[in-house]
Each structure stands twice: as C-alpha cells, then as structure tokens.
XYZ file of C-alpha atoms in Angstrom:
597
model
C 0.125 0.082 0.028
C 1.191 3.864 -0.446
C 3.416 5.319 2.081
C 3.230 8.627 3.887
C 0.880 11.146 3.826
C -1.029 9.591 0.614
C -2.167 6.939 2.580
C -5.057 9.055 4.535
C -6.708 9.836 0.762
C -7.604 6.192 0.081
C -11.052 5.106 0.264
C -12.208 3.413 3.060
C -13.947 0.852 0.482
C -10.359 0.621 -1.415
C -8.607 0.147 1.778
C -10.609 -2.335 3.148
C -9.859 -4.107 -0.623
C -6.296 -3.864 -0.271
C -6.661 -5.460 3.481
C -8.843 -8.676 2.515
C -6.218 -8.894 -0.459
C -3.307 -9.044 1.795
C -5.567 -11.722 4.191
C -6.311 -13.716 1.122
C -2.531 -13.779 0.131
C -1.057 -14.465 3.219
C -4.023 -16.898 4.377
C -3.326 -18.948 0.485
C 0.768 -18.930 1.508
C 0.048 -20.653 4.638
C -1.838 -23.039 3.325
C 0.263 -23.801 0.517
C 3.428 -24.330 2.398
C 1.867 -26.518 4.899
C 0.971 -29.226 1.905
C 4.301 -30.137 2.297
C 3.382 -31.312 5.929
C 0.888 -33.662 4.766
C 2.003 -37.360 4.555
C 2.541 -38.874 1.180
C 0.639 -41.885 1.570
C -2.695 -42.528 2.669
C -5.520 -41.029 0.551
C -7.400 -39.563 3.184
C -5.982 -37.737 5.861
C -5.035 -34.807 3.179
C -8.423 -34.546 1.571
C -10.132 -32.116 3.715
C -6.762 -29.666 3.752
C -6.718 -30.095 -0.410
C -10.070 -28.536 -0.190
C -9.490 -25.743 2.266
C -6.502 -24.644 -0.044
C -8.445 -24.846 -3.304
C -11.109 -22.603 -1.422
C -8.362 -20.065 -0.420
C -7.029 -19.509 -3.527
C -9.849 -19.734 -5.744
C -11.216 -16.247 -3.868
C -8.156 -15.194 -4.026
C -8.139 -15.428 -8.112
C -11.296 -14.291 -8.081
C -10.450 -11.676 -5.836
C -7.781 -10.228 -7.817
C -9.400 -10.385 -11.069
C -12.518 -8.430 -9.613
C -10.165 -5.672 -7.865
C -7.573 -5.457 -10.700
C -7.549 -1.642 -10.993
C -7.602 -1.088 -7.180
C -4.813 -3.353 -6.277
C -2.783 -2.051 -9.022
C -3.190 1.620 -8.261
C -2.982 1.114 -4.301
C -1.363 -2.335 -3.683
C 1.467 -1.971 -6.429
C 0.362 -5.451 -7.430
C 2.324 -6.467 -10.240
C 2.107 -9.311 -13.119
C 4.252 -11.330 -11.831
C 2.586 -11.839 -8.768
C -0.606 -12.784 -10.665
C 1.559 -15.087 -12.488
C 2.660 -16.808 -9.124
C -0.659 -17.368 -8.245
C -1.334 -18.807 -11.100
C 1.122 -21.053 -10.924
C 0.247 -21.799 -7.387
C -2.739 -22.890 -8.409
C -1.351 -25.381 -11.209
C 0.985 -26.824 -8.648
C -2.425 -28.030 -6.317
C -4.161 -29.331 -9.408
C -0.978 -31.373 -10.253
C -0.149 -32.357 -6.619
C -4.009 -33.228 -6.942
C -3.499 -35.619 -9.370
C -0.517 -37.321 -7.791
C -2.676 -37.814 -4.695
C -5.642 -39.115 -7.067
C -4.690 -40.390 -10.252
C -7.267 -38.720 -11.972
C -5.850 -37.339 -15.121
C -8.622 -34.777 -15.623
C -7.069 -32.801 -13.045
C -3.610 -32.400 -15.716
C -6.053 -30.368 -17.976
C -6.832 -27.828 -15.093
C -2.984 -27.760 -14.356
C -1.877 -27.602 -17.647
C -5.126 -24.746 -18.347
C -3.371 -22.387 -15.599
C 0.031 -22.762 -16.877
C -1.084 -22.346 -20.438
C -2.718 -18.907 -19.052
C 0.855 -17.719 -17.522
C 2.089 -18.420 -20.696
C 0.069 -16.808 -22.801
C -0.780 -13.536 -20.745
C 3.007 -13.098 -20.455
C 2.964 -13.208 -16.705
C 6.264 -13.619 -16.141
C 7.512 -11.267 -18.953
C 8.564 -8.071 -16.761
C 10.416 -10.428 -14.235
C 13.944 -10.236 -16.237
C 13.791 -6.895 -15.849
C 14.016 -6.816 -12.317
C 17.527 -6.963 -10.267
C 16.077 -9.995 -8.012
C 17.783 -13.607 -9.631
C 14.924 -15.444 -6.807
C 12.519 -14.227 -9.139
C 14.178 -15.436 -12.326
C 14.246 -18.899 -10.260
C 10.798 -18.846 -9.872
C 9.572 -18.563 -13.614
C 12.509 -21.066 -14.151
C 10.490 -23.442 -12.077
C 7.222 -23.042 -13.745
C 8.755 -23.276 -17.093
C 10.343 -26.806 -15.546
C 6.612 -27.397 -13.978
C 4.757 -26.873 -17.150
C 7.134 -29.032 -18.951
C 6.553 -31.952 -16.418
C 2.273 -31.433 -17.222
C 3.130 -31.756 -20.780
C 5.047 -34.458 -20.806
C 2.384 -36.493 -18.835
C -0.395 -34.901 -21.177
C 1.443 -35.878 -24.156
C 1.765 -32.608 -25.479
C 5.432 -32.946 -27.315
C 4.899 -30.141 -29.391
C 4.278 -27.449 -26.705
C 7.053 -29.460 -24.368
C 9.610 -28.346 -27.411
C 8.495 -24.736 -27.699
C 9.112 -24.880 -23.610
C 12.319 -26.038 -23.652
C 13.892 -23.913 -26.337
C 12.049 -20.631 -24.285
C 12.904 -22.459 -20.720
C 17.187 -22.642 -23.004
C 16.932 -18.737 -23.682
C 15.882 -18.098 -19.935
C 18.790 -20.052 -18.722
C 20.761 -18.250 -20.979
C 20.070 -15.063 -20.118
C 19.559 -15.852 -15.773
C 23.556 -17.168 -16.226
C 24.665 -14.455 -17.740
C 23.189 -11.433 -15.576
C 23.771 -13.296 -12.582
C 26.865 -15.277 -10.726
C 25.069 -18.010 -9.781
C 26.042 -21.789 -8.554
C 23.622 -23.223 -10.080
C 24.048 -22.668 -13.742
C 24.878 -26.901 -14.058
C 22.176 -27.841 -12.589
C 19.247 -25.558 -14.333
C 21.842 -27.202 -17.529
C 21.187 -30.900 -16.502
C 17.297 -29.799 -15.931
C 17.720 -28.979 -19.820
C 19.509 -32.264 -20.663
C 17.200 -34.347 -18.918
C 14.034 -33.672 -20.788
C 15.862 -33.317 -24.239
C 16.904 -37.166 -23.485
C 13.308 -37.912 -21.871
C 11.992 -36.417 -25.487
C 13.979 -38.397 -27.345
C 13.556 -42.047 -25.457
C 11.085 -43.662 -27.865
C 12.886 -45.735 -29.905
C 10.503 -45.452 -33.137
C 8.971 -41.934 -34.631
C 5.510 -42.201 -36.153
C 5.130 -40.132 -39.521
C 2.531 -38.020 -41.082
C 2.988 -37.758 -44.752
C 4.745 -34.135 -44.506
C 7.171 -35.549 -42.515
C 6.012 -34.374 -38.733
C 5.918 -36.659 -35.731
C 2.566 -38.161 -34.779
C 2.070 -37.816 -30.631
C 0.866 -41.293 -29.767
C -1.127 -41.314 -26.994
C -0.469 -45.083 -24.296
C -3.072 -44.108 -21.723
C -6.491 -46.959 -22.147
C -9.208 -45.905 -24.214
C -12.538 -46.746 -24.886
C -11.245 -49.874 -27.118
C -8.046 -50.169 -25.604
C -8.864 -53.411 -23.517
C -10.430 -56.488 -25.619
C -13.641 -57.041 -24.239
C -14.719 -59.868 -22.265
C -16.897 -62.089 -24.078
C -20.264 -63.627 -23.710
C -19.447 -66.867 -21.519
C -16.075 -65.772 -20.167
C -15.473 -67.065 -16.518
C -13.288 -64.451 -14.948
C -13.122 -63.129 -11.408
C -14.437 -59.281 -10.711
C -11.899 -58.165 -8.757
C -10.329 -54.331 -9.789
C -7.153 -52.340 -9.604
C -7.243 -50.527 -6.942
C -3.824 -49.149 -6.023
C -0.300 -49.538 -7.721
C 2.915 -48.837 -6.331
C 5.274 -47.443 -9.341
C 9.089 -47.937 -8.595
C 12.081 -46.734 -10.404
C 15.302 -47.448 -9.381
C 17.678 -48.138 -12.534
C 21.000 -46.726 -12.540
C 21.313 -44.463 -15.150
C 18.243 -44.729 -16.976
C 17.010 -41.438 -18.554
C 14.742 -39.033 -16.233
C 12.681 -36.090 -15.257
C 11.463 -34.641 -12.320
C 11.953 -37.914 -10.466
C 10.421 -39.868 -13.246
C 12.251 -42.106 -15.006
C 11.134 -43.687 -18.170
C 9.828 -47.033 -17.468
C 7.720 -45.348 -14.717
C 7.047 -42.810 -16.896
C 5.477 -45.661 -19.476
C 4.160 -48.138 -16.352
C 2.135 -45.262 -15.587
C 0.205 -44.614 -18.380
C -0.388 -48.038 -18.848
C -2.310 -47.562 -15.815
C -4.275 -44.477 -16.629
C -7.421 -44.030 -19.174
C -7.456 -40.823 -21.761
C -8.148 -37.347 -19.670
C -11.553 -35.915 -19.847
C -12.483 -31.968 -19.432
C -12.931 -31.310 -16.189
C -14.889 -28.334 -16.566
C -18.492 -29.676 -17.188
C -17.659 -31.529 -13.899
C -16.461 -29.180 -11.803
C -18.213 -26.713 -9.636
C -14.847 -25.560 -8.190
C -11.171 -26.412 -8.371
C -10.180 -29.492 -6.912
C -14.171 -30.080 -5.240
C -16.981 -32.137 -6.618
C -19.992 -31.898 -5.162
C -21.418 -35.092 -3.663
C -24.451 -35.686 -5.871
C -21.411 -35.254 -8.959
C -19.359 -37.711 -7.736
C -18.638 -40.684 -10.431
C -20.203 -43.757 -9.207
C -16.182 -45.588 -9.452
C -13.099 -44.373 -9.667
C -11.704 -43.935 -12.942
C -7.961 -44.785 -12.434
C -6.048 -47.257 -9.605
C -4.451 -44.604 -7.151
C -1.247 -44.708 -7.438
C 2.250 -44.096 -5.380
C 5.963 -43.072 -7.753
C 8.708 -43.676 -5.647
C 11.542 -42.994 -7.461
C 15.057 -44.717 -5.893
C 12.938 -45.326 -2.301
C 15.067 -46.157 0.749
C 13.291 -49.929 1.472
C 11.922 -48.472 4.485
C 10.061 -45.891 2.735
C 8.921 -48.465 0.198
C 7.676 -50.625 3.073
C 5.867 -47.776 4.261
C 3.743 -46.801 1.363
C 3.365 -50.859 0.696
C 1.882 -50.830 4.406
C -0.543 -47.857 3.335
C -1.838 -49.231 0.399
C -2.331 -52.526 2.178
C -4.541 -51.441 4.820
C -6.764 -49.266 2.714
C -7.081 -51.246 0.195
C -10.873 -51.483 -0.524
C -12.265 -55.557 -0.681
C -12.690 -57.081 -3.787
C -9.573 -54.836 -4.766
C -5.991 -55.461 -6.328
C -2.800 -53.884 -5.086
C -0.293 -53.627 -8.213
C 3.330 -53.564 -7.639
C 5.865 -52.382 -10.447
C 9.557 -52.585 -9.552
C 12.069 -51.177 -12.281
C 15.408 -51.491 -10.734
C 18.954 -52.806 -10.734
C 19.565 -56.474 -9.773
C 21.016 -57.585 -6.522
C 22.130 -61.133 -6.686
C 23.245 -63.223 -3.714
C 26.823 -64.286 -2.739
C 28.212 -67.717 -1.549
C 26.549 -70.878 -1.960
C 23.245 -72.122 -0.799
C 21.468 -75.721 -0.468
C 18.071 -73.917 0.214
C 16.064 -72.103 -1.786
C 13.965 -70.197 0.326
C 13.034 -66.347 -0.886
C 15.954 -64.684 0.166
C 18.295 -67.011 -1.495
C 17.702 -65.910 -4.823
C 18.397 -61.701 -4.169
C 16.424 -59.113 -5.001
C 16.416 -55.491 -7.013
C 17.668 -52.510 -5.586
C 16.516 -49.936 -2.902
C 18.611 -46.871 -2.407
C 20.790 -45.958 0.139
C 21.796 -42.954 0.194
C 18.731 -41.224 1.635
C 16.022 -41.248 3.759
C 12.769 -39.649 3.084
C 10.328 -37.770 5.710
C 7.579 -36.008 4.157
C 9.441 -35.826 1.109
C 12.254 -34.057 1.788
C 15.912 -35.755 1.626
C 18.286 -36.165 4.378
C 21.725 -37.480 3.887
C 23.062 -40.130 5.792
C 26.289 -39.740 8.067
C 29.080 -39.878 6.750
C 30.904 -43.394 4.505
C 33.115 -43.782 7.508
C 30.252 -44.375 9.905
C 27.953 -46.087 7.346
C 31.624 -48.664 6.769
C 31.704 -48.811 10.624
C 27.638 -50.135 10.971
C 28.009 -52.615 7.883
C 30.918 -54.074 9.556
C 29.360 -54.598 12.859
C 25.964 -55.748 10.969
C 28.294 -58.290 9.048
C 29.673 -59.757 12.646
C 26.282 -59.941 13.788
C 25.067 -62.123 11.277
C 28.581 -64.118 10.657
C 27.703 -65.291 15.034
C 23.799 -65.602 14.398
C 24.461 -67.482 11.448
C 27.184 -69.881 13.426
C 24.670 -70.351 16.180
C 21.824 -71.618 13.507
C 23.736 -73.428 11.220
C 22.128 -71.557 8.484
C 23.614 -71.073 5.064
C 26.563 -68.903 3.854
C 24.683 -67.558 1.071
C 21.957 -66.055 3.587
C 24.666 -64.038 5.332
C 26.069 -62.734 2.599
C 22.431 -61.396 1.465
C 21.594 -59.787 4.528
C 24.972 -58.294 4.869
C 24.730 -56.574 1.138
C 21.405 -55.590 2.723
C 23.630 -53.241 5.313
C 25.128 -51.484 2.480
C 22.907 -52.136 -0.607
C 19.544 -52.754 1.198
C 17.275 -54.648 -1.406
C 13.793 -56.236 -1.829
C 13.750 -59.625 -1.412
C 10.822 -62.302 -2.663
C 10.331 -62.855 0.989
C 9.537 -59.084 2.052
C 6.380 -59.063 0.094
C 4.736 -62.331 1.834
C 2.940 -60.151 3.844
C 1.062 -58.860 1.319
C -0.073 -61.751 -0.074
C -3.011 -61.579 2.352
C -5.003 -59.801 -0.432
C -4.978 -59.726 -4.166
C -1.361 -59.056 -5.294
C -0.021 -58.256 -8.951
C 3.362 -58.162 -9.268
C 5.742 -56.802 -12.339
C 9.622 -56.774 -12.177
C 12.042 -55.088 -14.703
C 15.206 -56.135 -13.559
C 18.368 -57.924 -14.118
C 17.339 -60.001 -11.272
C 13.804 -60.261 -12.376
C 13.611 -64.393 -11.763
C 14.593 -64.285 -7.931
C 10.827 -63.575 -8.232
C 9.910 -66.652 -9.539
C 10.453 -68.673 -6.436
C 7.379 -67.190 -4.452
C 5.273 -68.952 -2.390
C 1.324 -68.233 -2.199
C 1.154 -69.276 1.508
C -2.158 -67.512 1.663
C -4.076 -68.597 -1.191
C -5.227 -65.300 -2.599
C -4.590 -64.219 -6.035
C -1.086 -63.629 -7.274
C 1.082 -63.391 -10.333
C 4.140 -62.323 -11.120
C 5.083 -60.849 -14.829
C 9.056 -60.915 -15.048
C 11.106 -59.556 -17.616
C 14.384 -61.080 -19.348
C 17.101 -61.019 -17.259
C 19.043 -60.186 -20.452
C 18.943 -58.971 -24.297
C 20.667 -60.431 -27.031
C 23.634 -58.226 -27.725
C 22.967 -58.181 -31.151
C 19.901 -55.722 -30.427
C 21.082 -52.329 -29.889
C 21.465 -51.444 -25.846
C 18.483 -49.238 -25.470
C 18.486 -49.622 -21.394
C 19.100 -45.692 -20.941
C 16.164 -44.923 -22.619
C 14.037 -47.205 -20.504
C 13.241 -51.349 -20.711
C 12.265 -53.134 -23.624
C 9.897 -55.223 -21.316
C 8.167 -52.328 -20.230
C 7.714 -50.994 -23.544
C 6.001 -53.815 -24.850
C 3.622 -53.416 -21.571
C 2.810 -49.788 -22.661
C 3.183 -49.857 -26.362
C 3.894 -52.996 -27.784
C 3.276 -52.292 -31.558
C 6.830 -49.514 -30.705
C 8.378 -52.776 -28.998
C 7.411 -54.718 -31.814
C 8.701 -52.400 -34.395
C 12.189 -51.828 -32.501
C 13.181 -55.709 -32.029
C 12.333 -55.680 -36.061
C 14.940 -53.063 -36.875
C 12.540 -50.102 -37.631
C 13.043 -46.631 -36.515
C 10.236 -44.783 -38.407
C 6.558 -45.780 -40.289
C 3.634 -44.000 -41.535
C 1.282 -42.804 -39.960
C -1.031 -44.860 -42.317
C 0.547 -48.182 -41.804
C 0.822 -47.959 -38.034
C -2.847 -47.286 -37.582
C -3.449 -50.495 -40.062
C -1.012 -52.810 -37.170
C -2.792 -51.008 -34.717
C -6.066 -52.300 -35.692
C -4.186 -55.444 -36.186
C -2.794 -55.854 -32.761
C -6.379 -55.510 -31.265
C -7.251 -58.515 -33.044
C -4.359 -60.361 -31.918
C -5.224 -58.843 -28.514
C -8.576 -60.158 -28.475
C -7.320 -63.859 -29.803
C -5.096 -63.724 -26.707
C -7.839 -63.232 -24.163
C -9.499 -66.047 -25.726
C -6.624 -68.125 -25.324
C -6.557 -67.151 -21.942
C -10.271 -68.092 -20.883
C -10.722 -70.831 -23.162
C -7.122 -72.945 -21.802
C -7.723 -75.951 -19.616
C -4.614 -75.604 -17.737
C -4.147 -72.307 -16.710
C -3.479 -71.374 -13.333
C -7.089 -69.589 -11.978
C -4.919 -66.980 -10.815
C -4.665 -65.285 -13.960
C -8.435 -65.420 -14.766
C -9.135 -63.727 -11.198
C -7.216 -60.562 -12.031
C -8.512 -60.771 -15.929
C -11.751 -59.115 -14.828
C -9.620 -56.014 -14.689
C -9.253 -53.699 -18.004
C -6.096 -52.661 -16.988
C -4.451 -55.889 -15.847
C -6.257 -57.354 -18.766
C -4.557 -55.444 -20.973
C -0.945 -56.015 -19.488
C -1.510 -59.644 -19.154
C -2.629 -60.234 -22.990
C 1.129 -57.722 -23.985
C 2.909 -59.991 -21.526
C 1.841 -63.136 -23.651
C 2.403 -60.867 -26.932
C 5.731 -59.959 -25.709
C 6.875 -63.548 -24.499
C 5.810 -64.718 -27.937
C 7.282 -62.420 -30.183
C 10.744 -62.877 -28.407
C 10.536 -66.306 -28.703
C 9.712 -66.471 -32.579
C 12.387 -63.830 -32.816
C 15.701 -64.678 -34.472
C 18.049 -63.469 -32.471
C 16.181 -63.875 -28.911
C 17.859 -67.676 -28.497
C 18.694 -67.744 -24.313
C 16.149 -68.752 -21.913
C 17.276 -65.564 -20.155
C 16.181 -63.500 -23.324
C 12.400 -64.708 -22.700
C 10.234 -63.199 -20.238
C 8.619 -65.443 -17.660
C 5.951 -65.672 -14.918
C 4.822 -66.910 -11.601
C 2.716 -69.238 -11.575
C 3.875 -70.366 -14.638
C 1.654 -70.286 -17.947
C 1.095 -72.922 -20.203
C 3.405 -72.394 -22.595
C 1.601 -74.578 -25.827
C -1.763 -72.695 -25.387
C -0.246 -69.563 -24.720
C 3.146 -67.937 -25.696
C 3.785 -70.958 -28.068
C 0.085 -71.203 -29.397
C 0.357 -71.654 -33.421
C -2.415 -69.589 -34.090
C -0.548 -66.173 -32.188
C 2.735 -67.669 -33.600
C 1.031 -67.073 -36.842
C -0.514 -64.348 -36.193
C 2.884 -62.524 -35.132
C 3.945 -63.636 -38.240
C 1.768 -62.269 -40.394
C 1.820 -58.989 -38.742
C 5.790 -58.955 -39.118
C 4.477 -59.754 -43.176
C 2.590 -56.043 -42.686
C 5.645 -54.546 -41.625
C 8.088 -56.352 -44.254
C 9.981 -57.737 -41.458
C 8.715 -61.523 -41.221
C 12.674 -62.697 -42.119
C 13.565 -61.649 -38.840
C 11.404 -64.313 -37.271
C 11.323 -68.247 -37.160
C 8.758 -69.680 -39.158
C 9.453 -73.276 -38.458
C 7.667 -72.894 -35.081
C 4.453 -73.290 -37.186
C 5.033 -75.932 -39.564
C 2.527 -78.182 -37.807
C -0.281 -75.573 -37.297
C-alpha cells in the first residue's frame, strides 16, 4: 500500500480491498506451505486440507480479477505476482492429480500454466535485478514441462524447452549464480526424455505423430459372453523406479512414465464436471474411480517403500488388487546355499543414500560411520549364522543389505494376504519366480528377461524393452524388428491388427484348461487384462525372434503359463508372422515354429 500522507487519502472501500487481498494472500501461502507437512501416503488424511487450500486460492484468484485496478493503484500488484498465484493453482491441480491419479486434473493444471505463458505474467521479471524472481520463472517452466509430458503435448514441450534454454542463458549471463550446472542438467534430462522412444510415427509431411498409450475405450479386449473371470478390480499401484543411469525427468524415469500411462485412462475435460477447483459436489461424484490410485517412488529407501506398501495394503478395498511395479537394478546373492528360500536368490536394489521424511531428502551420516555400521552388522550376521548353522549365502545377502539394501521376494510375503499383481523389470527378475503363495489369495508375477541379445542395440538408458512392450507393444515390436520410423497409415493398420491379436490372446487365456486360476481372477479388470495380453504377446514375439535364443532372453511368470496354449500357441505364432508380413520384416522371425499349424 502507498506510504506517507497519501495513505490517508485512500477511500475506506479501497483500503478494505487491499486489506482483504493481503489476508487472502497470506492465508493462501500459509495453507500452500502446509501441504508439504501432509503425509505422502494414505488417501484420506489430506483431502480436507486440500479442499480448504483450493477454496482460498479460488477466492484469491477471483478477488484479484474483480479488484485488479484498485490493487494495481493502491497495492502495486505486479504481473509476476498474478503469475505466481496462477502457478500455485497449477501446482495444486498437479499435486491433486498425484494424490488421486485422475488425469482430468492434469488438464486443469495445464490451463493455468498455459494462461501464465499466453498472458506473459512473468515477462517483466527479467527487468528486475532479483535473481530469486527469475528462479521462480525457471521453476514454472520446469513444472509446465512435466505436465505437458504427462499429457503427451510434445509440441508444446519442445517450445517450452527452447524458451527455458533462452531463459537459463539470460539468467546465468546476468547473475553470477552457482546453480547454472543444475539448470543445464534439467535441459539435458528433458531433451533425453523426449527422445526416449525408439520409433517415430510420421505424417505424410514428415511431422511426428504424437501417440498416446493410456487406456482408450477400445484399448482392452472385451470380455465375450461366457468368459468366466474374476470380479477383482485394480485399486492401488506402486510404481517404483531404481535403475542406474536410466533417463529421467523430475524424479520420473522413462520406465515409470510408461507404466504410469499404462495404468491410466485418457483424460477428460474437467470443466463440465467441476463446480470449483479440486472439489466435486457429492451428487456429481463418479460411481467408480476412473484410474487406480498410484504412488510414484523414485529411488526409495527400503523403509520408505515398505511404508507406502503398508499404507496401500491397509486401505485396499474389498475385492481389489494391489499392483507393485519394480523397475530396478538386480541385486545378486554371493556365496552358495543348499536351500531355496525367499531370500536365497537376491532381489532388486533399493536406495541407501537417503531417508525420506515427508518428501525431504536427508543425507545419511558420513561414509566412515556407514562402513563401521556395516562391519558391525556383518559380525552380527556371522555370529547368528554360527549359532543357527544357516547358510553362508543367507549371511552374504543380509550383509549386502546393510550397505546396499534390496527388496527380496520374501519381503513381499506379508502383502500376499490380499490379491497381489507384481511386475518386475530387472536383471534379477527371476528371483521373484520362486514365490510361495502362503495365503491362497490371487497372486501373479510378470517377470522381464534378465538379459537381452547383444545383437540388439542397447537401449537400457532410454527405458526397458520389456516395459515398452507393456506400454506400447507395437512400438516395441517395431524396435525388435529393426524399424525406427513408420508412416501413420501403416501404424494405424498395424494397431488395428494388434487389437485383433489381443482379442485372440484373451480367448486363449479364458479357454485354456490348464491355466492357473490366478490369471483368470485378475482378468476381469481392464488394466490387468491388457497387461496380461501384452505380456503374452511380448513373450511370444521374443520366442519367435531369431536373435532371442537364450532362455534368459524370455519373460517368465509366476505361476507359469501353459506355453503350448499361450506363448507358444501356433495360432498366436501365425498372427505374429502376419503382423511381421504387414511390416515386411518376416525375415527376422523363425517360421518353423508353425510348420504343424
């Protein structure tokens, strides 16, 4: 507000307007800062707090719109401050999406972020000699890019990356900052993320077609009349990424991003459904949740992972499924063992470098203290082994866990008391083949190959081939066939044929006389049905491919699928060869597998 004697000349009404605005602004900041103190897990504790925060920001946004002239003249409201309010609302919608997994909220976040750019709210920031304001602008760009990536708005992403690059160059040129390397790394990460797909789909004018891999209405094969399947539905999913050196952006690896989209439906426009941001009237609430709730865990510690698992397990509704997706580096046991227990085959890596408390990374104590702790733990393990005469291999695994904690199959046993669907994409995925179903609940593990042929170009940094098959099976098929681009017309033709293949795989599964009933228990859910059919397509494709000749090149499952009725079924093999013929790549597949068809 203006200072000096001029303040006495301000009409009472305008003075109240400024006071009310300051109150709403302070209240909104207080509530927004309080969001970080909410527990990251659990689906109920945070909802009322989010509702209050949305209410205050809605009032603040409308208030500044209705009283803009007074606030300009009496408060000195700047455009970047309006942009900051809009950015906070965009962040609220984005975090509401993370909490609910409803993709419609991404559209709302995009609307506010897009308005900031279109109305140039941050355009005057560069004229002020305040580096902290420029950082706010750079962070806005980074957040906007994440939302656009999740919405597959790649054209907008490319424009934003160019603008962000120019802003970073100007920022580092004007201010002698220490974060130049960090911002350049952000640019490198998003550039690598955009180029992660190994195949481009092109229009006739050679522009790139943006394909979506979320579940569409015609995506999953329909259940035909008479198919006997379970009534379970996928309610919760933990998506865990801990692969060394894999492309990532904003703590989202390529594999996590692909699996995230495989477990979501196409976004709808929220405007017609919502009366106010983030809140629905009770009468308008959907009868069922469109997407399963998801937790995204990037390089979690073992304790953090277990905490989120326990929270999901606790809140899992009746007749529902918990899905665990592990994309992680394999941890292998050392030593030898005569036993074959749930801890004797190793597992997958969890993070040892940080503990997470409410989202904040706290680095552990210095390395010497850590090494001392591990040495003491090794001695305790050795003493325990001598007393109980357990195997050296068991000791080796648990000593490794002191310094390099890992998640073993046995760690998941407590959660098999409820229906559990596990996907492991790792160089040690076969460790999870040795599961024991202790409680009789439906349990399925889909396991990646542990190695890929050397002749196949190494794409591990750009995401796993196995996860690509589960997310976009046609793109994965093209990649293993040696194709790097395709015209849109042919792509759509192949997609239609792939839908036919999925329908036939569904029939093979439901008509099988020897298949484990666990697969059929999960087959009633659209997301799980699509994952299962894509898994079988992936396995059949690799078994027919000429360069996939070792057992470790093939996906496996627990329980085992009847090969002759599924992954090695002559009818399915014929379909794969026909798809290869459409693409003129039949020569890369074996044909003698269907001689008896």
